[in-house]
């Protein structure tokens, strides 16, 4: 461990602010006014080791979370895709937190079934404000689909279950958890084909000087993956999400 980067335990502990995606279990989600999940837990753990306390901000949507980080009002985004538009204001860890296999979720009873990417042009897609699924697929969505934005992911699942949109992209693990939680297993399903393999990284606002800790953060994330600690946290947070109130 890079002990030289860790703050003196006897010194006052500065408080950092962090936000995250409010609707993406098991990575992060908001329940009972608290930001929960794998990424908030890891963020608090790693920065506690570095001598900081972390205040998790839960009363913001995903687009606002990213905006506040860009403005320098938030120190940490607990987990985010590393895409070109975010590189100017966020410093990302090199080691990912979790791999995210993005799939298309559709209504299994749709009158015009979607079976693959070739069926998507001209269809209506539901997106959460601030969401990205990698530069390549984002460009595809902008040029090939009618986009309807929502502020809460539950809206997209409900719209898809009621055939008010044709499809939505989301990480397979998170999509399956939310489908089960919302009771839409009989209507909403993922296609077999994955559209992207993306990764969630811990991200630090470039407005501050926290990027000096990235070597330590990268090393610790590698250790936590190697010990299967993160795998166990994914499992425990998935179960917690299913049992938490909406």
Coordinates of N, CA and C in Angstrom, one line a residue:
X1 N 0.8 -1.2 0.0 CA 0.0 0.0 0.0 C 0.9 1.3 0.0
X2 N 0.4 2.3 -0.6 CA 1.1 3.5 -0.8 C 0.9 4.4 0.5
X3 N 1.6 4.0 1.6 CA 1.3 4.6 2.9 C 1.7 6.1 2.9
X4 N 2.6 6.5 2.0 CA 3.0 7.9 2.0 C 1.9 8.8 1.6
X5 N 0.8 8.3 0.9 CA -0.3 9.1 0.4 C -1.4 9.2 1.5
X6 N -1.3 8.4 2.5 CA -2.4 8.4 3.5 C -2.2 9.5 4.5
X7 N -3.3 10.2 4.8 CA -3.2 11.3 5.7 C -2.9 10.9 7.2
X8 N -2.3 11.7 8.0 CA -2.0 11.4 9.4 C -3.3 11.2 10.1
X9 N -3.4 10.1 10.8 CA -4.6 9.7 11.5 C -5.0 10.7 12.6
X10 N -3.9 11.5 13.1 CA -4.2 12.4 14.2 C -4.6 13.8 13.7
X11 N -4.5 14.0 12.4 CA -4.9 15.3 11.9 C -6.4 15.4 11.6
X12 N -7.0 16.6 11.6 CA -8.4 16.8 11.4 C -8.8 16.1 10.0
X13 N -10.0 15.5 10.0 CA -10.4 14.8 8.8 C -11.2 15.8 7.9
X14 N -10.7 16.2 6.8 CA -11.6 17.0 5.9 C -12.7 16.2 5.3
X15 N -13.8 16.9 5.0 CA -15.0 16.3 4.5 C -15.2 16.6 3.0
X16 N -15.3 15.5 2.3 CA -15.5 15.6 0.8 C -17.0 15.3 0.5
X17 N -17.5 15.8 -0.6 CA -18.8 15.6 -1.0 C -18.8 14.7 -2.2
X18 N -19.8 13.8 -2.3 CA -19.8 12.8 -3.4 C -21.3 12.6 -3.8
X19 N -21.5 12.4 -5.1 CA -22.8 12.0 -5.6 C -22.7 10.9 -6.6
X20 N -23.8 10.3 -7.0 CA -23.8 9.2 -7.9 C -25.1 9.0 -8.6
X21 N -25.1 8.0 -9.5 CA -26.4 7.7 -10.2 C -27.4 7.2 -9.2
X22 N -28.6 7.8 -9.2 CA -29.6 7.5 -8.2 C -30.5 6.3 -8.6
X23 N -30.3 5.7 -9.8 CA -31.1 4.6 -10.2 C -30.3 3.5 -11.0
X24 N -29.2 3.1 -10.4 CA -28.4 2.1 -11.1 C -27.9 1.0 -10.1
X25 N -28.7 0.3 -9.5 CA -28.3 -0.8 -8.6 C -27.6 -1.9 -9.4
X26 N -26.6 -2.6 -8.9 CA -26.1 -2.4 -7.5 C -25.0 -1.4 -7.4
X27 N -24.7 -0.6 -8.5 CA -23.6 0.4 -8.5 C -24.0 1.5 -7.5
X28 N -25.1 2.1 -7.7 CA -25.6 3.1 -6.7 C -27.1 3.4 -7.0
X29 N -27.8 3.7 -5.9 CA -29.2 4.0 -6.0 C -29.6 4.8 -4.7
X30 N -30.7 5.5 -4.8 CA -31.2 6.2 -3.6 C -32.4 5.5 -3.0
X31 N -32.4 5.3 -1.7 CA -33.5 4.7 -1.0 C -33.6 5.4 0.4
X32 N -34.8 5.8 0.7 CA -35.0 6.4 2.0 C -34.1 7.6 2.2
X33 N -33.9 8.4 1.2 CA -33.1 9.6 1.2 C -31.6 9.4 1.4
X34 N -31.1 8.2 1.1 CA -29.7 7.9 1.2 C -29.1 7.3 -0.1
X35 N -27.9 7.7 -0.5 CA -27.2 7.1 -1.6 C -26.6 5.8 -1.2
X36 N -27.0 4.7 -1.8 CA -26.5 3.4 -1.3 C -25.8 2.7 -2.5
X37 N -25.2 1.6 -2.2 CA -24.7 0.8 -3.3 C -23.2 0.5 -3.2
X38 N -22.7 -0.3 -4.1 CA -21.3 -0.7 -4.2 C -20.4 0.6 -4.3
X39 N -20.6 1.5 -5.2 CA -19.7 2.6 -5.4 C -19.7 3.6 -4.2
X40 N -20.8 3.9 -3.6 CA -20.7 4.8 -2.4 C -19.9 4.1 -1.3
X41 N -20.1 2.8 -1.1 CA -19.4 2.1 -0.1 C -17.9 2.1 -0.3
X42 N -17.5 1.8 -1.6 CA -16.1 1.9 -1.9 C -15.5 3.2 -1.8
X43 N -16.2 4.3 -2.2 CA -15.8 5.6 -2.1 C -15.5 6.0 -0.6
X44 N -16.4 5.7 0.2 CA -16.2 6.0 1.7 C -15.0 5.2 2.3
X45 N -14.9 4.0 1.9 CA -13.8 3.1 2.4 C -12.5 3.7 2.0
X46 N -12.3 3.9 0.7 CA -11.0 4.3 0.2 C -10.6 5.7 0.7
X47 N -11.6 6.6 0.8 CA -11.2 7.9 1.2 C -11.0 8.0 2.7
X48 N -11.7 7.1 3.5 CA -11.4 7.0 4.9 C -10.0 6.5 5.1
X49 N -9.5 5.6 4.3 CA -8.1 5.1 4.4 C -7.1 6.3 4.1
X50 N -7.6 7.2 3.3 CA -6.8 8.4 2.9 C -6.9 9.5 3.9
X51 N -7.8 9.4 4.9 CA -7.9 10.4 6.0 C -9.0 11.4 5.8
X52 N -10.0 11.0 4.9 CA -11.2 11.9 4.7 C -12.5 11.3 5.2
X53 N -13.4 12.1 5.5 CA -14.8 11.7 5.6 C -15.5 12.1 4.3
X54 N -16.5 11.3 3.9 CA -17.3 11.6 2.7 C -18.7 11.8 3.0
X55 N -19.3 12.9 2.6 CA -20.7 13.2 2.7 C -21.4 12.8 1.4
X56 N -22.3 11.8 1.4 CA -22.9 11.3 0.2 C -24.2 12.1 -0.1
X57 N -24.3 12.8 -1.2 CA -25.4 13.6 -1.6 C -26.4 12.8 -2.4
X58 N -27.6 12.8 -1.8 CA -28.7 11.9 -2.4 C -29.8 12.7 -3.1
X59 N -29.9 14.0 -2.9 CA -31.0 14.7 -3.4 C -30.7 15.4 -4.7
X60 N -30.2 14.7 -5.6 CA -29.9 15.2 -7.0 C -30.1 14.1 -8.0
X61 N -30.5 14.5 -9.2 CA -30.6 13.5 -10.3 C -29.2 13.4 -10.9
X62 N -29.1 12.4 -11.8 CA -27.8 12.0 -12.4 C -27.2 13.2 -13.2
X63 N -28.0 13.8 -14.0 CA -27.5 15.0 -14.8 C -27.0 16.1 -13.9
X64 N -27.7 16.3 -12.9 CA -27.3 17.4 -11.9 C -26.0 17.0 -11.2
X65 N -25.9 15.7 -10.8 CA -24.7 15.2 -10.2 C -23.5 15.6 -11.0
X66 N -23.5 15.2 -12.3 CA -22.4 15.5 -13.2 C -22.2 17.0 -13.4
X67 N -23.2 17.8 -13.5 CA -23.1 19.2 -13.6 C -22.4 19.8 -12.4
X68 N -22.8 19.4 -11.2 CA -22.2 19.9 -9.9 C -20.7 19.5 -9.9
X69 N -20.3 18.3 -10.4 CA -18.9 18.0 -10.4 C -18.2 18.8 -11.4
X70 N -18.8 19.1 -12.5 CA -18.1 20.0 -13.5 C -17.9 21.4 -13.0
X71 N -18.9 21.9 -12.2 CA -18.8 23.2 -11.6 C -17.9 23.3 -10.4
X72 N -17.4 22.1 -9.9 CA -16.5 22.1 -8.8 C -17.3 22.1 -7.5
X73 N -18.6 21.9 -7.5 CA -19.4 21.9 -6.2 C -19.4 20.6 -5.6
X74 N -19.1 19.5 -6.3 CA -19.0 18.2 -5.8 C -17.6 17.6 -6.0
X75 N -17.0 17.0 -5.0 CA -15.7 16.5 -5.2 C -15.5 15.2 -5.9
X76 N -16.5 14.3 -5.7 CA -16.4 12.9 -6.2 C -17.7 12.5 -6.9
X77 N -17.6 11.8 -8.0 CA -18.7 11.1 -8.6 C -18.3 9.6 -8.3
X78 N -19.1 8.9 -7.6 CA -18.7 7.6 -7.0 C -18.5 6.6 -8.1
X79 N -19.2 6.7 -9.3 CA -19.0 5.8 -10.4 C -19.6 6.4 -11.6
X80 N -18.8 6.4 -12.7 CA -19.3 6.9 -14.0 C -18.5 6.3 -15.1
X81 N -19.2 6.2 -16.3 CA -18.5 5.8 -17.5 C -17.4 6.8 -17.9
X82 N -16.3 6.3 -18.5 CA -15.3 7.3 -18.9 C -15.5 7.6 -20.4
X83 N -16.2 8.7 -20.7 CA -16.5 9.1 -22.0 C -15.9 10.4 -22.3
X84 N -15.7 10.8 -23.6 CA -15.0 12.0 -24.0 C -15.5 13.2 -23.4
X85 N -16.8 13.4 -23.3 CA -17.4 14.6 -22.9 C -17.2 14.9 -21.4
X86 N -16.8 13.8 -20.6 CA -16.5 14.0 -19.2 C -15.0 14.2 -18.8
X87 N -14.2 13.9 -19.8 CA -12.7 13.9 -19.5 C -12.3 15.3 -19.1
X88 N -12.9 16.4 -19.6 CA -12.5 17.7 -19.3 C -12.6 18.2 -17.9
X89 N -13.5 17.5 -17.2 CA -13.8 18.0 -15.8 C -13.7 16.9 -14.8
X90 N -13.5 15.6 -15.2 CA -13.4 14.5 -14.2 C -12.1 13.8 -14.5
X91 N -11.4 13.4 -13.4 CA -10.2 12.6 -13.4 C -10.6 11.2 -13.0
X92 N -10.5 10.2 -13.9 CA -11.0 8.8 -13.6 C -9.9 7.9 -13.1
X93 N -10.3 7.0 -12.3 CA -9.4 5.9 -11.9 C -9.0 5.1 -13.1
X94 N -7.9 4.5 -13.1 CA -7.5 3.6 -14.2 C -8.1 2.2 -14.0
X95 N -8.2 1.8 -12.8 CA -8.9 0.5 -12.5 C -10.4 0.7 -12.4
X96 N -11.1 -0.1 -13.1 CA -12.6 0.1 -13.0 C -13.1 -0.5 -11.7
X97 N -14.3 0.0 -11.4 CA -15.1 -0.5 -10.2 C -15.9 -1.8 -10.6
X98 N -16.6 -1.7 -11.7 CA -17.4 -2.8 -12.1 C -17.6 -2.8 -13.6
X99 N -17.6 -3.9 -14.3 CA -17.9 -4.0 -15.7 C -19.4 -4.0 -15.9
X100 N -19.8 -3.3 -17.0 CA -21.2 -3.1 -17.2 C -21.6 -3.6 -18.6
X101 N -22.2 -4.7 -18.8 CA -22.6 -5.2 -20.1 C -24.0 -4.6 -20.4
X102 N -23.9 -3.7 -21.4 CA -25.2 -3.0 -21.8 C -26.0 -3.8 -22.8
X103 N -27.3 -3.9 -22.5 CA -28.2 -4.6 -23.4 C -29.4 -3.7 -23.7
X104 N -30.1 -4.2 -24.7 CA -31.4 -3.5 -25.0 C -32.5 -4.3 -24.3
X105 N -33.3 -3.5 -23.5 CA -34.5 -4.1 -22.9 C -35.8 -3.7 -23.7
X106 N -36.6 -4.7 -23.9 CA -37.8 -4.5 -24.8 C -39.0 -5.0 -24.1
X107 N -40.2 -4.8 -24.7 CA -41.4 -5.4 -24.2 C -41.7 -6.7 -24.9
X108 N -41.8 -7.8 -24.2 CA -41.9 -9.1 -24.8 C -43.2 -9.3 -25.5
X109 N -44.2 -8.4 -25.3 CA -45.5 -8.5 -25.9 C -45.7 -7.5 -27.0
X110 N -44.7 -6.8 -27.4 CA -44.8 -5.7 -28.4 C -45.4 -6.2 -29.7
X111 N -46.2 -5.4 -30.4 CA -46.8 -5.7 -31.6 C -45.7 -5.8 -32.7
X112 N -44.7 -5.0 -32.6 CA -43.6 -5.0 -33.6 C -42.3 -5.4 -32.8
X113 N -42.1 -6.7 -32.7 CA -41.0 -7.2 -31.8 C -39.6 -6.7 -32.3
X114 N -38.8 -6.3 -31.3 CA -37.4 -6.0 -31.6 C -36.5 -7.2 -31.2
X115 N -35.8 -7.6 -32.2 CA -34.9 -8.8 -31.9 C -33.5 -8.5 -32.0
X116 N -33.1 -7.3 -32.4 CA -31.7 -7.0 -32.5 C -31.5 -5.6 -33.0
X117 N -30.2 -5.2 -33.1 CA -29.9 -3.8 -33.5 C -30.5 -3.3 -34.8
X118 N -30.7 -4.3 -35.7 CA -31.2 -3.9 -37.0 C -32.7 -3.4 -36.9
X119 N -33.3 -3.7 -35.8 CA -34.7 -3.3 -35.7 C -34.9 -1.9 -35.0
X120 N -33.8 -1.3 -34.5 CA -33.8 -0.1 -33.7 C -34.1 1.2 -34.5
X121 N -33.5 1.3 -35.7 CA -33.7 2.6 -36.4 C -35.2 3.0 -36.5
X122 N -35.5 4.2 -36.2 CA -36.9 4.7 -36.3 C -37.8 4.4 -35.0
X123 N -37.2 3.6 -34.1 CA -38.0 3.3 -32.9 C -37.8 4.4 -31.8
X124 N -38.7 4.3 -30.8 CA -38.6 5.3 -29.7 C -37.9 4.7 -28.5
X125 N -36.8 5.4 -28.1 CA -36.0 4.9 -27.0 C -36.2 5.8 -25.8
X126 N -36.3 5.2 -24.6 CA -36.4 5.9 -23.3 C -35.0 6.0 -22.7
X127 N -34.6 7.3 -22.4 CA -33.3 7.5 -21.7 C -33.5 8.4 -20.5
X128 N -32.7 8.1 -19.5 CA -32.6 8.9 -18.3 C -31.8 10.1 -18.5
X129 N -32.2 11.3 -18.1 CA -31.4 12.5 -18.2 C -29.9 12.3 -17.7
X130 N -29.0 12.6 -18.5 CA -27.6 12.5 -18.1 C -26.9 11.1 -18.5
X131 N -27.8 10.1 -18.9 CA -27.2 8.8 -19.2 C -26.4 8.8 -20.4
X132 N -25.4 7.9 -20.4 CA -24.5 7.6 -21.6 C -24.3 6.1 -21.6
X133 N -24.1 5.6 -22.8 CA -23.8 4.2 -23.0 C -22.6 4.0 -23.8
X134 N -21.6 4.9 -23.7 CA -20.4 4.9 -24.5 C -20.6 5.8 -25.7
X135 N -19.5 6.4 -26.2 CA -19.6 7.4 -27.3 C -20.2 6.8 -28.6
X136 N -19.9 5.5 -28.9 CA -20.4 4.9 -30.1 C -21.9 4.7 -30.1
X137 N -22.4 4.2 -29.0 CA -23.9 3.9 -29.0 C -24.6 5.2 -28.8
X138 N -24.1 6.2 -28.1 CA -24.7 7.5 -27.9 C -24.9 8.1 -29.3
X139 N -23.9 8.0 -30.2 CA -24.0 8.6 -31.5 C -25.1 7.9 -32.3
X140 N -25.2 6.6 -32.1 CA -26.2 5.8 -32.8 C -27.6 6.3 -32.4
X141 N -27.8 6.4 -31.1 CA -29.1 6.9 -30.6 C -29.5 8.2 -31.2
X142 N -28.6 9.1 -31.2 CA -28.9 10.5 -31.7 C -29.3 10.5 -33.1
X143 N -28.8 9.6 -33.9 CA -29.1 9.6 -35.4 C -30.1 8.6 -35.9
X144 N -30.5 7.6 -35.0 CA -31.3 6.6 -35.5 C -32.6 6.4 -34.7
X145 N -32.8 7.1 -33.6 CA -34.0 6.9 -32.7 C -34.7 8.1 -32.3
X146 N -36.0 8.0 -32.0 CA -36.7 9.1 -31.4 C -36.5 8.9 -29.9
X147 N -36.0 10.0 -29.2 CA -35.6 9.9 -27.8 C -36.6 10.6 -26.9
X148 N -37.0 9.9 -25.9 CA -37.8 10.5 -24.8 C -37.0 10.4 -23.5
X149 N -36.8 11.5 -22.9 CA -36.1 11.6 -21.7 C -37.0 11.6 -20.5
X150 N -36.5 11.0 -19.4 CA -37.2 11.0 -18.1 C -36.2 11.4 -17.0
X151 N -36.7 11.7 -15.9 CA -35.8 12.1 -14.8 C -35.7 11.0 -13.8
X152 N -36.6 9.9 -13.8 CA -36.5 8.8 -12.9 C -36.6 7.5 -13.7
X153 N -35.7 6.6 -13.4 CA -35.7 5.3 -14.2 C -37.0 4.5 -14.1
X154 N -37.7 4.6 -13.0 CA -38.9 3.9 -12.9 C -39.9 4.3 -14.0
X155 N -39.8 5.5 -14.4 CA -40.7 6.0 -15.5 C -40.4 5.2 -16.8
X156 N -39.1 5.0 -17.1 CA -38.8 4.2 -18.3 C -39.3 2.8 -18.3
X157 N -39.1 2.1 -17.1 CA -39.6 0.8 -17.0 C -41.1 0.7 -17.1
X158 N -41.8 1.6 -16.5 CA -43.3 1.7 -16.6 C -43.7 1.9 -18.1
X159 N -43.0 2.9 -18.7 CA -43.4 3.2 -20.1 C -43.1 2.0 -21.0
X160 N -42.0 1.3 -20.8 CA -41.7 0.1 -21.6 C -42.8 -1.0 -21.4
X161 N -43.1 -1.2 -20.1 CA -44.1 -2.2 -19.8 C -45.4 -2.0 -20.4
X162 N -45.7 -0.7 -20.6 CA -47.0 -0.3 -21.1 C -46.9 0.1 -22.6
X163 N -45.8 -0.2 -23.3 CA -45.6 0.0 -24.7 C -45.7 1.5 -25.1
X164 N -45.3 2.4 -24.2 CA -45.2 3.8 -24.6 C -43.9 4.2 -25.1
X165 N -42.9 3.3 -25.0 CA -41.6 3.4 -25.7 C -41.3 2.0 -26.2
X166 N -40.4 2.0 -27.2 CA -40.1 0.7 -27.8 C -38.9 -0.1 -27.2
X167 N -38.0 0.7 -26.6 CA -36.8 0.0 -26.0 C -36.1 1.0 -25.1
X168 N -35.2 0.4 -24.3 CA -34.3 1.2 -23.5 C -33.0 0.5 -23.3
X169 N -31.9 1.1 -23.4 CA -30.6 0.5 -23.1 C -30.3 0.7 -21.6
X170 N -29.7 -0.4 -21.0 CA -29.3 -0.3 -19.6 C -28.4 -1.5 -19.4
X171 N -27.5 -1.4 -18.4 CA -26.7 -2.5 -18.0 C -27.5 -3.7 -17.6
X172 N -27.1 -4.9 -18.1 CA -27.9 -6.1 -17.9 C -28.2 -6.4 -16.4
X173 N -27.1 -6.3 -15.6 CA -27.3 -6.6 -14.1 C -28.3 -5.6 -13.5
X174 N -28.1 -4.3 -13.8 CA -29.0 -3.3 -13.2 C -30.4 -3.4 -13.8
X175 N -30.5 -3.7 -15.1 CA -31.8 -3.8 -15.7 C -32.6 -5.0 -15.1
X176 N -32.0 -6.1 -14.9 CA -32.6 -7.3 -14.3 C -33.1 -7.0 -12.9
X177 N -32.2 -6.4 -12.1 CA -32.6 -6.0 -10.7 C -33.8 -5.1 -10.7
X178 N -33.8 -4.1 -11.5 CA -34.9 -3.1 -11.5 C -36.2 -3.8 -12.1
X179 N -36.1 -4.6 -13.1 CA -37.3 -5.3 -13.6 C -37.9 -6.1 -12.5
X180 N -37.1 -6.8 -11.8 CA -37.7 -7.7 -10.7 C -38.2 -6.8 -9.6
X181 N -37.5 -5.8 -9.2 CA -38.0 -4.9 -8.1 C -39.3 -4.3 -8.4
X182 N -39.5 -3.9 -9.7 CA -40.7 -3.1 -10.1 C -41.9 -4.1 -10.5
X183 N -41.6 -5.4 -10.5 CA -42.6 -6.3 -10.8 C -43.0 -6.4 -12.3
X184 N -42.0 -6.2 -13.2 CA -42.3 -6.2 -14.6 C -41.7 -7.4 -15.3
X185 N -41.3 -8.5 -14.6 CA -40.7 -9.6 -15.2 C -41.5 -10.2 -16.3
X186 N -42.8 -10.1 -16.3 CA -43.6 -10.7 -17.3 C -43.7 -9.9 -18.6
X187 N -43.2 -8.7 -18.5 CA -43.4 -7.7 -19.7 C -42.1 -7.2 -20.2
X188 N -41.1 -7.0 -19.4 CA -39.8 -6.4 -19.8 C -38.7 -7.5 -19.8
X189 N -37.9 -7.5 -20.9 CA -36.9 -8.5 -21.0 C -35.7 -8.0 -21.8
X190 N -34.5 -8.5 -21.5 CA -33.3 -8.0 -22.3 C -33.1 -8.9 -23.6
X191 N -32.6 -8.3 -24.6 CA -32.2 -9.1 -25.8 C -30.9 -9.8 -25.5
X192 N -30.6 -10.9 -26.2 CA -29.4 -11.7 -25.9 C -28.2 -10.9 -26.3
X193 N -28.3 -10.1 -27.4 CA -27.1 -9.4 -27.9 C -26.7 -8.2 -27.0
X194 N -25.5 -8.1 -26.7 CA -25.0 -7.0 -25.9 C -24.6 -5.9 -26.9
X195 N -24.9 -4.6 -26.5 CA -24.5 -3.5 -27.4 C -23.2 -2.9 -27.1
X196 N -22.7 -3.1 -25.9 CA -21.5 -2.5 -25.4 C -21.0 -3.2 -24.2
X197 N -19.7 -3.2 -24.0 CA -19.1 -3.6 -22.7 C -18.5 -2.3 -22.1
X198 N -19.1 -1.7 -21.2 CA -18.6 -0.5 -20.6 C -18.1 -0.7 -19.2
X199 N -17.5 0.3 -18.6 CA -17.0 0.1 -17.2 C -17.3 1.3 -16.4
X200 N -17.6 1.1 -15.1 CA -17.8 2.2 -14.2 C -16.5 2.4 -13.5
X201 N -16.0 3.7 -13.4 CA -14.8 4.1 -12.7 C -15.1 5.1 -11.7
X202 N -14.3 5.2 -10.6 CA -14.4 6.3 -9.7 C -13.9 7.5 -10.3
X203 N -14.6 8.7 -10.1 CA -14.2 9.9 -10.8 C -14.1 11.1 -9.9
X204 N -13.1 11.8 -10.0 CA -12.8 13.0 -9.1 C -12.9 14.3 -9.9
X205 N -13.5 15.3 -9.3 CA -13.6 16.6 -9.9 C -12.2 17.2 -10.1
X206 N -11.9 17.7 -11.3 CA -10.6 18.3 -11.6 C -10.5 19.7 -11.0
X207 N -11.6 20.2 -10.4 CA -11.5 21.5 -9.7 C -10.7 21.4 -8.5
X208 N -10.5 20.3 -7.9 CA -9.8 20.1 -6.7 C -8.4 19.4 -6.9
X209 N -7.8 19.0 -5.9 CA -6.5 18.4 -6.0 C -6.5 16.9 -5.6
X210 N -7.7 16.3 -5.7 CA -7.8 14.9 -5.2 C -7.2 13.9 -6.2
X211 N -6.9 14.3 -7.4 CA -6.3 13.4 -8.4 C -4.9 12.9 -7.9
X212 N -4.3 13.6 -7.0 CA -3.0 13.1 -6.4 C -3.2 11.7 -5.8
X213 N -4.4 11.3 -5.4 CA -4.7 10.1 -4.7 C -5.0 8.9 -5.7
X214 N -5.0 9.2 -7.0 CA -5.4 8.2 -7.9 C -4.5 6.9 -7.9
X215 N -3.2 7.1 -7.8 CA -2.3 5.9 -7.7 C -2.7 5.0 -6.5
X216 N -3.0 5.6 -5.4 CA -3.4 4.8 -4.2 C -4.8 4.1 -4.5
X217 N -5.7 4.9 -5.0 CA -7.1 4.4 -5.3 C -7.0 3.2 -6.3
X218 N -6.2 3.4 -7.4 CA -6.0 2.3 -8.4 C -5.5 1.0 -7.7
X219 N -4.5 1.2 -6.9 CA -3.9 0.0 -6.2 C -4.9 -0.7 -5.3
X220 N -5.6 0.1 -4.6 CA -6.6 -0.5 -3.7 C -7.7 -1.2 -4.4
X221 N -8.2 -0.6 -5.5 CA -9.2 -1.3 -6.3 C -8.8 -2.6 -6.9
X222 N -7.5 -2.6 -7.3 CA -6.9 -3.9 -7.8 C -6.9 -4.9 -6.7
X223 N -6.5 -4.5 -5.5 CA -6.4 -5.5 -4.4 C -7.8 -6.0 -4.1
X224 N -8.8 -5.1 -4.1 CA -10.2 -5.5 -3.7 C -10.8 -6.4 -4.8
X225 N -10.4 -6.2 -6.0 CA -10.9 -7.2 -7.1 C -10.2 -8.5 -6.9
X226 N -8.9 -8.5 -6.7 CA -8.1 -9.7 -6.5 C -8.6 -10.6 -5.4
X227 N -9.0 -9.9 -4.3 CA -9.5 -10.7 -3.1 C -10.9 -11.1 -3.2
X228 N -11.6 -10.7 -4.3 CA -13.0 -11.0 -4.5 C -13.9 -10.2 -3.6
X229 N -13.4 -9.2 -2.9 CA -14.2 -8.3 -2.0 C -15.2 -7.6 -2.8
X230 N -14.9 -7.1 -4.0 CA -15.8 -6.3 -4.8 C -16.9 -7.3 -5.3
X231 N -16.6 -8.5 -5.7 CA -17.6 -9.4 -6.2 C -18.6 -9.7 -5.0
X232 N -18.1 -9.8 -3.8 CA -19.0 -10.1 -2.7 C -19.9 -8.9 -2.4
X233 N -19.3 -7.7 -2.6 CA -20.1 -6.4 -2.4 C -21.2 -6.3 -3.5
X234 N -20.9 -6.7 -4.7 CA -21.9 -6.7 -5.7 C -23.1 -7.6 -5.3
X235 N -22.8 -8.7 -4.8 CA -23.8 -9.7 -4.4 C -24.6 -9.1 -3.3
X236 N -24.0 -8.6 -2.2 CA -24.7 -8.1 -1.1 C -25.5 -6.9 -1.4
X237 N -25.0 -6.0 -2.3 CA -25.8 -4.8 -2.6 C -26.9 -5.1 -3.5
X238 N -26.8 -6.1 -4.3 CA -27.9 -6.6 -5.1 C -29.1 -7.0 -4.3
X239 N -28.8 -7.8 -3.2 CA -29.8 -8.3 -2.3 C -30.4 -7.1 -1.5
X240 N -29.5 -6.2 -1.1 CA -30.0 -5.1 -0.3 C -31.0 -4.3 -1.2
X241 N -30.7 -4.0 -2.4 CA -31.6 -3.3 -3.3 C -32.9 -3.9 -3.4
X242 N -33.0 -5.2 -3.6 CA -34.2 -5.9 -3.7 C -35.1 -5.8 -2.5
X243 N -34.5 -5.6 -1.3 CA -35.2 -5.6 -0.1 C -35.4 -4.2 0.4
X244 N -34.8 -3.2 -0.2 CA -35.0 -1.8 0.2 C -36.4 -1.3 -0.3
X245 N -37.0 -0.3 0.4 CA -38.1 0.4 -0.1 C -37.8 1.1 -1.4
X246 N -38.7 1.3 -2.3 CA -38.5 2.1 -3.5 C -38.4 3.5 -3.1

